[in-house]
Coordinates of C-alpha atoms in Angstrom, one line a residue:
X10 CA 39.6 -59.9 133.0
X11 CA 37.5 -61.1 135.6
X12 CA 38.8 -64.6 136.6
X13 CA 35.1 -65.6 138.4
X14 CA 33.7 -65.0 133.9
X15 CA 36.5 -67.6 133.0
X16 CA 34.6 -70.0 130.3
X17 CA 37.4 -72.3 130.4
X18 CA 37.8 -75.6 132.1
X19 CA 40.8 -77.7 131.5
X20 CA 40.1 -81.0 133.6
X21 CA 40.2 -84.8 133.0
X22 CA 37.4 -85.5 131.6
X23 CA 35.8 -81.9 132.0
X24 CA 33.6 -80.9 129.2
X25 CA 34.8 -78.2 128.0
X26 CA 32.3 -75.4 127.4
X27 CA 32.5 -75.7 123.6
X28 CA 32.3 -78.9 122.4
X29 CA 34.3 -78.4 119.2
X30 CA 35.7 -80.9 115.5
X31 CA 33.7 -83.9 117.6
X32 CA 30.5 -83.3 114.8
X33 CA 31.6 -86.7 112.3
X34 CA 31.6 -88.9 115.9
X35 CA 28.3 -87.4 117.4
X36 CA 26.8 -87.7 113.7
X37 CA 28.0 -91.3 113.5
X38 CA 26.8 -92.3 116.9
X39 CA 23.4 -91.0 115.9
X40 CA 23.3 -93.5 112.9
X41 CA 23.9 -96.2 114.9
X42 CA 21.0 -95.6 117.8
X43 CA 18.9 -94.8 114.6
X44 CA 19.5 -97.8 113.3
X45 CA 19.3 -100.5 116.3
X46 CA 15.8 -98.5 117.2
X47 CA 14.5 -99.7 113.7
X48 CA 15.6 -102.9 114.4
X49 CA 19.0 -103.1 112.0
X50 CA 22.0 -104.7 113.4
X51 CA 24.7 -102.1 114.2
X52 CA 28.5 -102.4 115.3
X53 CA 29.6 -101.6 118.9
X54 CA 32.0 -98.4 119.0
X55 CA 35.6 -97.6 119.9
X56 CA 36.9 -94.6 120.3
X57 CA 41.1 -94.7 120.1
X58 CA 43.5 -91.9 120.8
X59 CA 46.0 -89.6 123.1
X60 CA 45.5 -88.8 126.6
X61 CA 44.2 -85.4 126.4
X62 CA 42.4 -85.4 122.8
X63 CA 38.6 -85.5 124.7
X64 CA 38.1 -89.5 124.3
X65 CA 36.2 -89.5 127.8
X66 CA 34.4 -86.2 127.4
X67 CA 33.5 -87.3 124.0
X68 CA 32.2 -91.0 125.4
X69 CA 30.4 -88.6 128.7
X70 CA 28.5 -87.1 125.4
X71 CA 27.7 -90.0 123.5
X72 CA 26.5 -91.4 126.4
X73 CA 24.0 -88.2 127.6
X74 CA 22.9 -88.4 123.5
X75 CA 21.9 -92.1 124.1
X76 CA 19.6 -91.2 127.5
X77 CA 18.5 -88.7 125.5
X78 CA 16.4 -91.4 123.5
X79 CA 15.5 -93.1 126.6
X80 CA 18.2 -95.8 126.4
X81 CA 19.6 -97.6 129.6
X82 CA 23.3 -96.8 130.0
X83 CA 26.0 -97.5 132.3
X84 CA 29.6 -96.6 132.4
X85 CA 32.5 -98.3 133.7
X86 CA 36.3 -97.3 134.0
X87 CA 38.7 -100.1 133.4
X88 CA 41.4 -100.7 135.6
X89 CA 44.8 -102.6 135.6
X90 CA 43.9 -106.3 137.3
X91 CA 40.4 -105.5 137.9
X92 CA 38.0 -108.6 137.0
X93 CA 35.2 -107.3 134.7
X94 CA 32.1 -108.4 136.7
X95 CA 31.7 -106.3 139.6
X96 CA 32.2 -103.3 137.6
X97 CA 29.7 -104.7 134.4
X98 CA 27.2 -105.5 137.2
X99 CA 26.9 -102.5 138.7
X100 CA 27.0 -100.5 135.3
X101 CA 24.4 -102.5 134.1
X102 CA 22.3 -102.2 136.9
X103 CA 22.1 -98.8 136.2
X104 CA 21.4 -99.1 133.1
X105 CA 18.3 -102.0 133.8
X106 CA 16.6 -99.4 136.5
X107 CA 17.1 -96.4 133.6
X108 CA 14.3 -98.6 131.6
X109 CA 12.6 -100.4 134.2
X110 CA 9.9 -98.5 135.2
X111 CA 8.4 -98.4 130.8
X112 CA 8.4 -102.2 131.4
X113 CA 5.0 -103.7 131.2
X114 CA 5.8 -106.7 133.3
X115 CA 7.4 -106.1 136.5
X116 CA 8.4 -110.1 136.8
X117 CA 10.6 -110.1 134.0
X118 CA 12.7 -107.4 135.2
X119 CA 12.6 -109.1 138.8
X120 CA 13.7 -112.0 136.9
X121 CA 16.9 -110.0 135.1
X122 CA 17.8 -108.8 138.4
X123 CA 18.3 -112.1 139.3
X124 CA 20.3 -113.3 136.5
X125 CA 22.4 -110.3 136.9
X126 CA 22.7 -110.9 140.6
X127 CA 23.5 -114.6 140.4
X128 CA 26.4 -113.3 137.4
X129 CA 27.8 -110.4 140.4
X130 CA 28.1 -113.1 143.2
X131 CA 30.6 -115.2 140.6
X132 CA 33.0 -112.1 141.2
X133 CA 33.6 -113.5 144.7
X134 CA 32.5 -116.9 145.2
X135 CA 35.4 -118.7 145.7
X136 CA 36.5 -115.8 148.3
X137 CA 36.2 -115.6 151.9
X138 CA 33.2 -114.4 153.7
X139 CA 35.1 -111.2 155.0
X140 CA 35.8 -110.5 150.8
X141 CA 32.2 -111.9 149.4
X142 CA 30.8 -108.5 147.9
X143 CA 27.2 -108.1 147.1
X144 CA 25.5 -106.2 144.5
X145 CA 22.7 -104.0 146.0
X146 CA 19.9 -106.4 144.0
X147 CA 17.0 -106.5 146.0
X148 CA 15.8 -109.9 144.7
X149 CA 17.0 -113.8 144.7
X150 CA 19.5 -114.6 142.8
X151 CA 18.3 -116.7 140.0
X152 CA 20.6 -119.6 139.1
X153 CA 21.5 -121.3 135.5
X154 CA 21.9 -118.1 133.5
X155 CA 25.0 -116.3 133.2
X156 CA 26.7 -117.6 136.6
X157 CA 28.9 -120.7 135.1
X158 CA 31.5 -119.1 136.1
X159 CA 32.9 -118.6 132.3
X160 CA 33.4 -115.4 131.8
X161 CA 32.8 -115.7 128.2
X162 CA 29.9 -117.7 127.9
X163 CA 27.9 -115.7 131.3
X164 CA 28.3 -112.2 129.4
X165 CA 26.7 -113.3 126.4
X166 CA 24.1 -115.2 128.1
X167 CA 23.9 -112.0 130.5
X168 CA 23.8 -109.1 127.6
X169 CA 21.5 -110.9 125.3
X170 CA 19.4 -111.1 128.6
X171 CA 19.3 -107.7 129.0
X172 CA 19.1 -106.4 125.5
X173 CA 15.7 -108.8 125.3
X174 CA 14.3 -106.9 128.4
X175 CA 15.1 -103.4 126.5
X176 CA 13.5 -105.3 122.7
X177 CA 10.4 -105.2 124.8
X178 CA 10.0 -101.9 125.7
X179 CA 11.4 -100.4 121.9
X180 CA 14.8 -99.0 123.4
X181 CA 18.6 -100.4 123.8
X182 CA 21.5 -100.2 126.2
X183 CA 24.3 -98.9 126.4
X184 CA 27.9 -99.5 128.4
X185 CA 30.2 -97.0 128.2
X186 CA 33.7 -98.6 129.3
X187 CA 36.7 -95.8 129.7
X188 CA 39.9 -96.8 129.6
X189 CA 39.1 -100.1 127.9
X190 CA 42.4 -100.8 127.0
X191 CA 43.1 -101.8 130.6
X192 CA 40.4 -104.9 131.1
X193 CA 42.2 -108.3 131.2
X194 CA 42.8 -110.8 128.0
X195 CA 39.8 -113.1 129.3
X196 CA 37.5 -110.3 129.6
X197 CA 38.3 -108.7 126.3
X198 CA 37.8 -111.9 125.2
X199 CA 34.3 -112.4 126.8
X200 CA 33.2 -108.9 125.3
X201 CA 34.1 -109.3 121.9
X202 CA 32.3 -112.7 121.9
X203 CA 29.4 -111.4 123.4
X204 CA 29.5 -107.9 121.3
X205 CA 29.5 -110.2 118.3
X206 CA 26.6 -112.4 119.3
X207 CA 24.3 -109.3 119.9
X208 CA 25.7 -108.1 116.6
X209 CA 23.9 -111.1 114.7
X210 CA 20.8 -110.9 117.0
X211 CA 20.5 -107.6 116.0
X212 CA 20.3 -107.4 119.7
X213 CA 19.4 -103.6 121.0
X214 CA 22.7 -103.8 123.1
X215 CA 25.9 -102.1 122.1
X216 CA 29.2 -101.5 123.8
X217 CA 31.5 -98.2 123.6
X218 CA 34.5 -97.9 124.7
X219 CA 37.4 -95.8 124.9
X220 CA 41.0 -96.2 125.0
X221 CA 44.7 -95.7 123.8
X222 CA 45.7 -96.1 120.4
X223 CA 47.0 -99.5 120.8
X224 CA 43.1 -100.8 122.0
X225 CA 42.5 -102.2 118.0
X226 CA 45.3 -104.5 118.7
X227 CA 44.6 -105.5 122.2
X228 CA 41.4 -106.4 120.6
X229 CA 42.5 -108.0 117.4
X230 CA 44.7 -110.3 119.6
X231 CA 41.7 -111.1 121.4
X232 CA 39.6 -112.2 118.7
X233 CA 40.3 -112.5 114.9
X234 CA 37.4 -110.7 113.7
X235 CA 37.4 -107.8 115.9
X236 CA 38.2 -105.8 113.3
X237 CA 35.1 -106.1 111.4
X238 CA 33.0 -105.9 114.9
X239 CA 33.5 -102.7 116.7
X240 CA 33.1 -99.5 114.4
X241 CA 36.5 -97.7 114.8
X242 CA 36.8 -94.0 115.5
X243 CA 40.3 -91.8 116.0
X244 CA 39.8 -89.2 117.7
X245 CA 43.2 -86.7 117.0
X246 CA 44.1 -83.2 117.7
X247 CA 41.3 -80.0 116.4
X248 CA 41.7 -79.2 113.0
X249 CA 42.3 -75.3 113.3
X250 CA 38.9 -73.6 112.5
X251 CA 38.0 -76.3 115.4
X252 CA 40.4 -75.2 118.0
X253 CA 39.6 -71.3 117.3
X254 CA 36.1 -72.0 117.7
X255 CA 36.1 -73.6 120.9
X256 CA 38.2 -70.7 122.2
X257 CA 35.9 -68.2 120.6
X258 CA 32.6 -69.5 121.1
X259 CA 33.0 -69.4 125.0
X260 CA 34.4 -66.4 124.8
X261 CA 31.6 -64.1 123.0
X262 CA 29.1 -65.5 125.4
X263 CA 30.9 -63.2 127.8
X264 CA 31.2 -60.4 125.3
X265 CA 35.1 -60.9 124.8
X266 CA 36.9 -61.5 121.8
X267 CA 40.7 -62.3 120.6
X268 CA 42.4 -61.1 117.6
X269 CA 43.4 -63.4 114.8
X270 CA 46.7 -62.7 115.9
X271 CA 46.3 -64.0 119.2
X272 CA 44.6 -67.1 117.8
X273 CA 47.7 -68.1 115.7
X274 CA 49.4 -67.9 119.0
X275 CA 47.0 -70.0 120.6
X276 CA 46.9 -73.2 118.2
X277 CA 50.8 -72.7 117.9
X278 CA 51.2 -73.4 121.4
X279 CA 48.4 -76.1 122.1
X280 CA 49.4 -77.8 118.6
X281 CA 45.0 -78.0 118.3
X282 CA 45.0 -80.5 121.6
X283 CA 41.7 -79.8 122.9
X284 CA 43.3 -80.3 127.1
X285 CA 46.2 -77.9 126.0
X286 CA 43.4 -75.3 124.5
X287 CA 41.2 -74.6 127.6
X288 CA 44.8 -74.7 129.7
X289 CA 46.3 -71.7 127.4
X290 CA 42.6 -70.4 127.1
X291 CA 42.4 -70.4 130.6
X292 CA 45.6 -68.9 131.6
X293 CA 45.6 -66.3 128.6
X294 CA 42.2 -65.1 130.4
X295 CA 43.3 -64.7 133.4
X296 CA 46.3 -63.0 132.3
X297 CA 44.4 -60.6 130.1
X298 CA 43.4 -56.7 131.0
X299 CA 40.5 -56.6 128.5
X300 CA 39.0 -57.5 125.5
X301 CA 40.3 -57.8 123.0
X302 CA 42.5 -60.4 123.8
X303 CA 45.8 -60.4 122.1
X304 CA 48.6 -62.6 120.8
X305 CA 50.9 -60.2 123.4
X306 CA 48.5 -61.4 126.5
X307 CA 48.9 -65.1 124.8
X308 CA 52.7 -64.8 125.6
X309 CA 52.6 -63.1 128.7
X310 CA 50.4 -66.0 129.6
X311 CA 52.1 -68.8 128.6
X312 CA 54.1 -69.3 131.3
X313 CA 51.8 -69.7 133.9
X314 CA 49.8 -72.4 131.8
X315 CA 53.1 -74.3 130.7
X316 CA 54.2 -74.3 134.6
X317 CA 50.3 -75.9 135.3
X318 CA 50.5 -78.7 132.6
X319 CA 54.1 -79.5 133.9
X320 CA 53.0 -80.0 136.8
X321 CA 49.4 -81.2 136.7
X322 CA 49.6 -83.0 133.2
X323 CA 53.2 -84.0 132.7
X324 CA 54.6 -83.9 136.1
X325 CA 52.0 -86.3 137.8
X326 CA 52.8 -89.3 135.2
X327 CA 56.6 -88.5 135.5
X328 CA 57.0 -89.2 139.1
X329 CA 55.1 -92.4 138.6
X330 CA 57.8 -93.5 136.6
X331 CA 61.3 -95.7 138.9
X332 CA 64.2 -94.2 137.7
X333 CA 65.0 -96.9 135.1
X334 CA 61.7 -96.0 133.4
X335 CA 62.8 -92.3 133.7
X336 CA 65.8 -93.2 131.5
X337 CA 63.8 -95.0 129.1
X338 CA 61.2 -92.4 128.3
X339 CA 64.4 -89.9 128.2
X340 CA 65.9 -92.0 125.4
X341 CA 62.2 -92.0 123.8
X342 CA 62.4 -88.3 123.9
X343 CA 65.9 -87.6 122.5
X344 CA 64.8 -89.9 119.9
X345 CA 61.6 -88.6 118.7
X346 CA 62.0 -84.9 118.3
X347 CA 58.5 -84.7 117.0
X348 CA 57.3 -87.1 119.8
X349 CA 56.1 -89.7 117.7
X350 CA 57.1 -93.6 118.2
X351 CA 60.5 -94.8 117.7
X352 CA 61.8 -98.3 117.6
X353 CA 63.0 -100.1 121.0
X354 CA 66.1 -101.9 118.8
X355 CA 66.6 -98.0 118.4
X356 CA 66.1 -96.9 122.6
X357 CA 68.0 -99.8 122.8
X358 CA 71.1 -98.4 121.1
X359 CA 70.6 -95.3 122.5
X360 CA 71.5 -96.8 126.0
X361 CA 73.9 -98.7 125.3
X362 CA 72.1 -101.7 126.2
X363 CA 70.0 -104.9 124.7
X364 CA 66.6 -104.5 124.4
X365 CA 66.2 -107.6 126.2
X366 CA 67.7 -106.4 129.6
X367 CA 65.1 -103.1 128.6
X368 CA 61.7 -105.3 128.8
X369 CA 61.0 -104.5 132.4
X370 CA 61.4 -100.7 132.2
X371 CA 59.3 -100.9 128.8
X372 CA 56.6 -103.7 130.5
X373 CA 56.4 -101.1 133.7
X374 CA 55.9 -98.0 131.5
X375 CA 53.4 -99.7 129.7
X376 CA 51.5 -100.7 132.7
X377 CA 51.2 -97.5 134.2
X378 CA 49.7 -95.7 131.0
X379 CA 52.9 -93.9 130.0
X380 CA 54.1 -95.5 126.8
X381 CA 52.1 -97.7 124.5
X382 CA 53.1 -100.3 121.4
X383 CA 52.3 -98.3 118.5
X384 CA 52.9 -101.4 116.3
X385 CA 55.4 -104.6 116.9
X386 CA 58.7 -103.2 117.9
X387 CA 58.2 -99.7 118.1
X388 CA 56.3 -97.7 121.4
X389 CA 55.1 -93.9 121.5
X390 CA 53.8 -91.8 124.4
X391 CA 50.5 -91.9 125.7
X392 CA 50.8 -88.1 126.1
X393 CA 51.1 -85.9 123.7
X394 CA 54.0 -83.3 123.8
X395 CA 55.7 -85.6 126.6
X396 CA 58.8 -85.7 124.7
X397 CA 59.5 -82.1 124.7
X398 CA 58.6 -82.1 128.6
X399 CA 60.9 -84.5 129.3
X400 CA 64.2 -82.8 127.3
X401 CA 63.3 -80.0 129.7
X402 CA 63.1 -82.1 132.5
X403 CA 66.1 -83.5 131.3
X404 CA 67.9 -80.1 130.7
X405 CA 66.7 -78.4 134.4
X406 CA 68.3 -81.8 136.0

């Protein structure tokens, strides 16, 4: 088949061509713009799950659904050690000049800017003049809003701010944060404060975010009542009819089909993980002489997409790992044969050693993205059939 016609795109954060079993989120989301437009108050959202389930194409739609209605938006990926506002600033910048131009009174948004540049200059101000960064805001800064320094009193001065500027022109904003499970305790902190005080404004200001399956807890250890503040959504593997249709849907735009035979294959192998379906989609396309596609071309196949994902999705976060974190995740895997999380007394046992003496391979692993605390005292993978790599890691070696 002709390689150039491929309709699939495996990719971090790629969107695939069909955006399949995502309808209950999209619906949800919906709601919630309908509702802050009527003037309702409305939870932020959270989307929790596996690398490779769609979280980020899924918050890249939510996102395009909210400009769709003329909302300000800006998006931000969290980072290990990074301090919240340079990235917030420049996010919502973007999301300020979205709306600015419906604004009746140019002085008020003059006077945002300010606020917002006087909260970006506290990133630095207490740096060196060879490490002061600026924001790109064209006007003065304006000082006694949002530039204390506290983080958690300047953000809700800051978003309440900005969601007042949005009130008066009938629309709302929205950040997007990836990765949210990343952002330091202070600044989780200072978002679920201000998150909840635009929550009893009614303020037309939410935040959605994005992260591993540990980000309820990271938030819940934050603040108390973060559980009843942020709208909660897990976003897991494509139920079958879901997977089948993002393979098929592509597909007969193109005029090809597959057999239900080669379908069966298909969700066999990528277990309904919406990465690991364009991957096999992609490789059983190329691999294919013509339509229809079977469940022998599937096979055939299969190779060539398992060596890409070992090296492209498993392989790149296994040579991150030192070798002590190796041998961690390897007793993770010979632990959990259907790679779900185990308990670190039980890793412990497994080498021989006390889980005490374990913490720093465990802390690191953590750090980097590859494990995560499913609950207190047990961890899982981040990834989802990382296990099974890694006993074949462990059996080539």
């Amino acid at each position: 088949m002709d390689p150039v016609r491929n309709p699939y795109a495996p990719g971090a954060g790629q969107r695939p061509p069909e955006l399949a079993g995502r309808t209950k989120q999209l619906d949800a989301f919906d709601v919630v713009l309908e509702r802050i437009a009527r003037g309702r108050p409305e939870r932020s959202v959270v989307l929790t799950g596996l690398r490779g389930v769609g979280k980020t194409v899924l918050l890249n739609q939510l996102r395009s659904t909210a400009q769709t209605r003329g909302w300000g938006t800006g998006k931000i990926e969290a980072r290990p050690e990074q301090d919240l506002r340079r990235p917030l600033s420049s996010a919502l910048h973007m999301a300020v000049r979205g709306i600015a131009s419906a604004h009746r009174n140019p002085e008020m948004v003059d006077d945002f800017l300010g606020i917002l540049k006087a909260f970006a200059l506290r990133a630095t101000a207490d740096k060196g003049m060879r490490e002061r960064w600026q924001p790109g805001i064209d006007v003065p800064a304006v000082t006694g809003r949002a530039d204390s320094g506290d983080i958690e009193i300047d953000l809700v001065e800051l978003l309440l701010e900005a969601a007042g500027l949005a009130r008066d022109i009938g629309v709302g904003i929205a950040i997007f944060i990836d990765e949210m499970q990343d952002i330091g305790p202070a600044d989780v902190s200072a978002i679920c404060g201000a998150c909840h005080e635009l929550s009893q404004d009614a303020a037309p200001l939410i935040v959605v975010g994005a992260g591993l399956p540990h980000l309820p807890a990271v938030l819940s250890a934050s603040k108390s009542y973060s559980e009843r503040l942020f709208s909660y959504h897990r976003i897991d593997r494509l139920e079958r009819a879901a997977a089948d249709h993002a393979l098929i849907a592509p597909a007969e735009r193109e005029d090809v089909k597959f057999t239900d035979d080669a379908l069966d294959v298909l969700y066999q192998m990528a277990d309904g993980y919406p990465y690991f379906v364009q991957a096999y989609g992609k490789a059983t396309w190329d691999h294919a002489a013509d339509s229809p596609i079977t469940a022998e071309d599937v096979r055939v196949a299969a190779p060539a997409a398992e060596e890409e994902l070992a090296v492209g999705f498993f392989g790149s976060r296994y040579e991150r790992a030192t070798p002590a974190e190796r041998e961690y995740m390897r007793a993770m895997a010979d632990l959990s044969g259907d790679d779900g999380p185990v308990a670190t007394a039980a890793v412990a046992r497994e080498l021989g050693r006390k889980p005490a003496s374990l913490s720093p391979a465990r802390d690191g692993l953590i750090k980097k993205g590859l494990i995560y605390s499913a609950e207190r005292g047990t961890i899982g993978f981040t990834v989802p059939h990382f296990g099974r790599y890694l006993r074949g890691v462990a059996d080539v070696e």
